[in-house]
Coordinates of C-alpha atoms and ligand atoms in Angstrom, one line a residue:
M3 CA 259.5 -26.2 33.4
T4 CA 256.4 -24.1 32.8
T5 CA 256.0 -20.4 32.9
L6 CA 252.6 -18.8 33.2
S7 CA 251.8 -16.6 30.3
N8 CA 249.5 -13.6 30.7
D9 CA 247.3 -14.8 27.8
K10 CA 246.1 -18.0 29.6
P11 CA 242.3 -18.4 29.6
T12 CA 240.4 -17.3 32.7
A13 CA 239.6 -20.1 35.1
I14 CA 237.7 -18.0 37.7
S15 CA 236.2 -14.6 37.2
I16 CA 235.3 -12.5 40.2
R17 CA 233.2 -9.4 39.4
N18 CA 232.3 -6.7 41.9
V19 CA 232.0 -9.0 44.8
S20 CA 231.1 -7.5 48.2
Q21 CA 230.1 -9.4 51.3
R22 CA 228.3 -8.1 54.3
Y23 CA 227.6 -10.2 57.4
G24 CA 224.5 -9.1 59.4
E25 CA 221.7 -6.8 58.4
A26 CA 222.8 -3.6 56.6
G27 CA 222.8 -0.7 59.0
S28 CA 222.4 -2.9 62.1
S29 CA 225.0 -2.5 64.9
G30 CA 226.5 -5.9 64.3
A31 CA 226.8 -5.6 60.5
V32 CA 230.3 -6.2 59.2
V33 CA 231.4 -5.4 55.6
A34 CA 234.0 -8.1 55.0
L35 CA 234.7 -7.5 51.3
Q36 CA 234.2 -4.5 49.1
D37 CA 234.0 -4.6 45.4
I38 CA 236.5 -7.3 44.5
S39 CA 237.1 -7.9 40.8
L40 CA 239.8 -10.4 39.7
D41 CA 240.4 -12.9 36.9
I42 CA 242.3 -16.0 38.0
R43 CA 244.1 -17.7 35.1
Q44 CA 244.1 -21.3 34.2
G45 CA 247.1 -23.1 35.8
E46 CA 247.9 -20.1 38.0
F47 CA 249.0 -20.3 41.6
L48 CA 247.3 -17.2 43.1
C49 CA 247.9 -16.2 46.7
L50 CA 245.6 -14.1 48.9
L51 CA 247.6 -12.2 51.5
G52 CA 246.2 -9.7 53.9
P53 CA 245.7 -8.8 57.6
S54 CA 243.6 -11.1 59.7
G55 CA 239.9 -10.4 59.2
C56 CA 240.3 -8.8 55.8
G57 CA 238.0 -11.4 54.2
K58 CA 240.4 -13.9 52.6
S59 CA 238.4 -17.0 53.8
T60 CA 235.2 -15.2 52.9
L61 CA 236.4 -14.7 49.4
L62 CA 237.6 -18.3 49.1
N63 CA 234.3 -19.6 50.3
I64 CA 232.3 -17.5 47.9
V65 CA 234.5 -18.7 45.0
G66 CA 233.9 -22.2 46.1
G67 CA 230.1 -21.7 46.3
L68 CA 229.8 -22.4 50.0
F69 CA 227.7 -19.3 50.2
S70 CA 226.7 -16.5 47.8
A71 CA 228.1 -13.0 48.0
T72 CA 225.7 -10.2 49.1
E73 CA 226.7 -8.5 45.8
G74 CA 228.6 -9.4 42.7
Q75 CA 229.2 -12.6 40.8
V76 CA 231.7 -15.4 40.4
K77 CA 232.1 -17.6 37.3
V78 CA 234.1 -20.8 37.0
G79 CA 234.6 -21.2 33.2
D80 CA 231.2 -20.5 31.8
K81 CA 229.3 -21.4 35.0
I82 CA 227.9 -18.8 37.4
V83 CA 228.7 -20.1 40.9
K84 CA 225.5 -20.6 42.8
G85 CA 226.5 -23.5 45.1
P86 CA 229.4 -26.0 45.4
L87 CA 230.8 -27.4 42.2
P88 CA 232.4 -30.6 43.4
A89 CA 233.4 -31.7 39.9
D90 CA 235.3 -28.5 39.3
I91 CA 236.6 -27.3 42.7
S92 CA 238.1 -29.1 45.8
F93 CA 239.0 -27.5 49.1
V94 CA 241.9 -27.9 51.5
F95 CA 241.3 -26.2 54.8
Q96 CA 243.7 -25.4 57.7
E97 CA 242.1 -28.1 59.9
S98 CA 242.1 -31.5 58.3
T99 CA 238.5 -32.4 57.4
L100 CA 239.0 -36.2 57.7
Y101 CA 236.3 -38.3 59.2
P102 CA 237.6 -39.8 62.4
W103 CA 235.6 -43.0 62.1
Y104 CA 237.0 -43.9 58.6
T105 CA 240.5 -45.0 57.7
I106 CA 242.5 -42.8 55.3
R107 CA 241.6 -45.0 52.4
E108 CA 237.9 -44.8 53.4
N109 CA 238.1 -41.1 53.7
F110 CA 239.4 -40.8 50.2
D111 CA 236.6 -43.2 49.0
V112 CA 233.9 -41.0 50.6
A113 CA 235.2 -38.0 48.7
F114 CA 235.4 -39.9 45.4
K115 CA 231.9 -41.1 45.9
F116 CA 230.7 -37.6 46.5
Q117 CA 232.5 -36.3 43.5
R118 CA 231.3 -39.2 41.4
V119 CA 234.8 -40.3 40.5
P120 CA 234.6 -43.7 38.6
R121 CA 235.2 -46.5 41.1
N122 CA 237.9 -48.2 39.1
E123 CA 240.1 -45.1 39.5
W124 CA 239.8 -44.8 43.3
K125 CA 242.7 -47.1 44.2
E126 CA 245.2 -45.6 41.9
R127 CA 244.3 -42.0 42.7
T128 CA 244.6 -42.7 46.4
A129 CA 247.9 -44.5 46.0
S130 CA 249.6 -41.8 43.9
A131 CA 248.4 -38.9 45.9
L132 CA 249.5 -40.5 49.2
Q133 CA 252.8 -41.3 47.7
A134 CA 253.3 -37.6 46.6
V135 CA 253.1 -36.5 50.3
G136 CA 255.0 -39.5 51.7
M137 CA 252.1 -41.1 53.5
S138 CA 251.6 -44.4 51.5
S139 CA 252.2 -46.6 54.5
F140 CA 249.4 -45.0 56.6
I141 CA 246.6 -45.8 54.2
D142 CA 244.8 -48.1 56.7
H143 CA 245.3 -45.9 59.7
F144 CA 242.6 -43.8 61.3
P145 CA 243.1 -40.0 61.4
N146 CA 243.6 -40.0 65.2
Q147 CA 246.6 -42.4 64.8
L148 CA 248.4 -39.7 62.9
S149 CA 250.1 -36.5 64.1
V150 CA 248.5 -33.1 63.2
G151 CA 251.1 -32.6 60.4
M152 CA 250.6 -36.1 59.0
R153 CA 246.8 -35.5 59.0
Q154 CA 247.3 -32.3 57.1
R155 CA 249.5 -34.0 54.5
V156 CA 246.8 -36.6 54.0
N157 CA 244.3 -33.8 53.7
L158 CA 246.4 -32.1 51.0
A159 CA 246.8 -35.5 49.2
R160 CA 243.0 -35.9 49.1
G161 CA 242.7 -32.4 47.5
I162 CA 245.2 -33.6 44.9
A163 CA 243.5 -37.0 44.3
L164 CA 240.2 -35.4 43.5
K165 CA 241.7 -34.1 40.2
T166 CA 239.5 -31.1 40.0
D167 CA 241.0 -28.4 37.9
I168 CA 240.7 -25.9 40.8
I169 CA 241.9 -26.3 44.4
L170 CA 241.1 -23.7 47.0
M171 CA 243.4 -23.8 49.9
D172 CA 242.8 -21.9 53.1
E173 CA 246.1 -21.8 55.1
P174 CA 246.6 -25.5 54.5
F175 CA 250.1 -25.4 56.1
A176 CA 249.4 -23.2 59.1
A177 CA 249.5 -26.1 61.6
L178 CA 252.6 -27.6 60.2
D179 CA 256.2 -27.3 61.3
E180 CA 258.5 -25.2 59.0
Q181 CA 260.4 -28.0 57.4
T182 CA 257.2 -29.9 56.5
R183 CA 255.8 -26.7 55.1
M184 CA 258.8 -26.2 52.9
V185 CA 258.8 -29.8 51.6
L186 CA 255.0 -29.6 50.9
G187 CA 255.5 -26.3 49.2
E188 CA 258.1 -27.9 46.8
D189 CA 255.6 -30.7 46.2
L190 CA 252.9 -28.2 45.4
S191 CA 255.1 -26.4 42.9
E192 CA 255.9 -29.8 41.2
L193 CA 252.2 -30.5 41.1
L194 CA 251.5 -27.2 39.5
A195 CA 254.2 -27.8 36.8
A196 CA 252.9 -31.3 36.1
T197 CA 249.2 -30.8 36.2
K198 CA 248.4 -27.2 35.3
K199 CA 245.9 -27.0 38.2
T200 CA 244.6 -23.6 39.2
I201 CA 245.3 -23.0 42.9
V202 CA 244.0 -20.2 45.1
F203 CA 245.9 -20.2 48.3
V204 CA 245.6 -18.2 51.5
T205 CA 248.6 -17.8 53.8
H206 CA 250.0 -15.4 56.4
S207 CA 253.6 -16.4 55.5
L208 CA 255.3 -13.9 53.2
A209 CA 258.0 -16.5 52.3
E210 CA 255.4 -19.1 51.4
A211 CA 253.5 -16.6 49.3
V212 CA 256.7 -15.7 47.3
F213 CA 257.9 -19.2 47.0
L214 CA 254.6 -20.6 45.6
S215 CA 252.8 -17.9 43.8
D216 CA 252.6 -16.7 40.2
R217 CA 250.6 -13.7 41.5
I218 CA 250.0 -12.4 45.0
V219 CA 246.9 -10.4 45.7
V220 CA 247.6 -8.0 48.6
M221 CA 244.4 -7.1 50.4
T222 CA 243.6 -4.1 52.5
A223 CA 242.4 -4.2 56.1
R224 CA 238.7 -4.8 56.5
P225 CA 236.6 -4.1 54.4
G226 CA 238.9 -6.2 52.2
R227 CA 239.7 -4.6 48.9
I228 CA 242.5 -5.4 46.5
K229 CA 245.4 -3.1 47.4
T230 CA 247.7 -4.4 44.7
I231 CA 248.8 -7.5 42.8
V232 CA 252.5 -8.6 42.8
E233 CA 253.8 -10.8 40.0
V234 CA 256.5 -13.3 40.8
N235 CA 257.5 -14.5 37.3
E236 CA 259.5 -17.6 38.2
P237 CA 258.8 -20.9 36.5
H238 CA 257.5 -23.9 38.3
P239 CA 258.7 -26.3 39.7
R240 CA 260.6 -24.1 42.0
S241 CA 263.6 -25.3 44.0
P242 CA 264.8 -24.0 47.4
D243 CA 267.6 -22.2 45.5
F244 CA 264.9 -19.6 44.6
M245 CA 264.8 -18.6 48.2
L246 CA 268.5 -17.7 48.1
Q247 CA 268.1 -15.3 45.2
P248 CA 268.2 -11.6 45.9
R249 CA 264.9 -11.3 44.1
F250 CA 263.2 -13.5 46.6
S251 CA 264.1 -11.2 49.6
E252 CA 263.2 -8.1 47.5
L253 CA 259.7 -9.5 46.8
R254 CA 259.2 -10.5 50.5
N255 CA 260.3 -7.0 51.6
E256 CA 258.0 -5.4 49.1
L257 CA 255.1 -7.5 50.4
Y258 CA 255.9 -6.6 54.0
A259 CA 256.0 -2.9 53.1
L260 CA 252.6 -3.2 51.4
L261 CA 251.1 -5.0 54.3
R262 CA 252.5 -3.1 57.2
D263 CA 250.1 -0.2 57.2
E264 CA 247.1 -2.5 56.6
I265 CA 248.1 -4.6 59.6
R266 CA 248.5 -1.5 61.8
Q267 CA 245.1 -0.4 60.7
A268 CA 243.6 -3.9 61.4
I269 CA 245.2 -3.8 64.9
A270 CA 243.8 -0.4 65.5
T271 CA 240.2 -1.4 64.5
T272 CA 240.1 -4.8 66.0
G273 CA 242.5 -4.5 68.9
G274 CA 244.1 -7.6 67.7
S275 CA 247.8 -8.3 67.5
V276 CA 248.2 -10.0 64.2
R277 CA 251.3 -9.7 62.1
P278 CA 252.4 -11.7 59.0
S279 CA 255.0 -14.3 59.9
G280 CA 258.3 -13.3 58.4
D281 CA 259.5 -17.0 58.0
Ligands
LIG314 N1 229.7 -16.1 59.4 C1 230.1 -14.9 59.8 N2 229.3 -14.1 60.4 C2 229.6 -12.8 60.8 N3 230.8 -12.3 60.5 C3 231.7 -13.0 59.9 C4 231.4 -14.4 59.5 N4 232.5 -14.9 58.9 C5 233.5 -13.9 58.9 N5 233.0 -12.8 59.5 C6 233.7 -11.6 59.7 O1 234.1 -11.1 58.4 C7 235.5 -10.6 58.4 C8 236.3 -11.4 57.5 O2 236.5 -12.7 58.0 P1 237.4 -13.8 57.3 O3 237.3 -15.0 58.1 O4 237.0 -13.9 55.8 O5 238.8 -13.1 57.3 P2 240.3 -13.7 57.0 O6 241.0 -12.7 56.1 O7 240.2 -15.1 56.5 O8 241.0 -13.7 58.4 P3 242.1 -14.7 59.0 O9 243.4 -14.3 58.4 O10 242.1 -14.4 60.5 O11 241.7 -16.1 58.7 C9 235.9 -10.7 59.9 O12 235.7 -9.5 60.5 C10 235.0 -11.8 60.5 O13 234.8 -11.5 61.8
LIG315 MG1 240.8 -17.0 57.2

């Protein structure tokens, strides 16, 4: 069992990051993030939680170097992020990003090639990651021969197989049924205990956030700022028994109380009807 100590080195440092879409002052300009500063520790599972449109995906994409923030800076270790860092960071998105014209094996190989993983490691990495998500027997299938949930499990396995120290996950389980989410959540917790990866994870599920996270960053309605950070303090790997402990419900209720006003505000400004799922 591993517990995250507060003196772990910083894996990702985010300093005064703000993001505006559109020309400043123009009618279409949107301030998505405002002055975000945060240190993410090595081996930490950090969750971003907040109302729809508060800038969670924007922040994840900036951390991953998919585009640069209008203000502020992100560092991964000693490197200032100016573009993608495929040797350090992999992504798992909500929609599986598998190429439809390649088999599962070939999809892994393409990613390995891009990340310059030595060829003699490809087979073993693919096999063990697929095994971790129970998808070994589908290695020669094409993505459209799998269900949405199976595709997403493969997508997750590919993120694991790349062996970068950091994985950024944007609602990776959103399209999955609840049981699969729970099983994959347990797998992720195991992975964290075994590999010390740093994971930044976006979800709308309060239960998922509590079950998986070392720390949960609660964001405000747009423009997204850090409202507060909730510590979970439970060693990985976590078992479903954790969900039965009074502390689990207390944390979930605390998160809901923190988010409720923000969500009302987001609804008032966007006219949307988004609520966190209480599952
Ligand atoms: N490329 C873009 N151009 C213009 N506006 C954008 C762009 N991407 C995001 N936005 C706006 O920035 C805000 C934050 O978007 P973002 O997708 O980061 O939110 P989110 O917290 O991930 O929301 P959700 O929970 O719905 O996924 C939203 O108002 C969105 O409309
Ligand atoms: Mg998003």
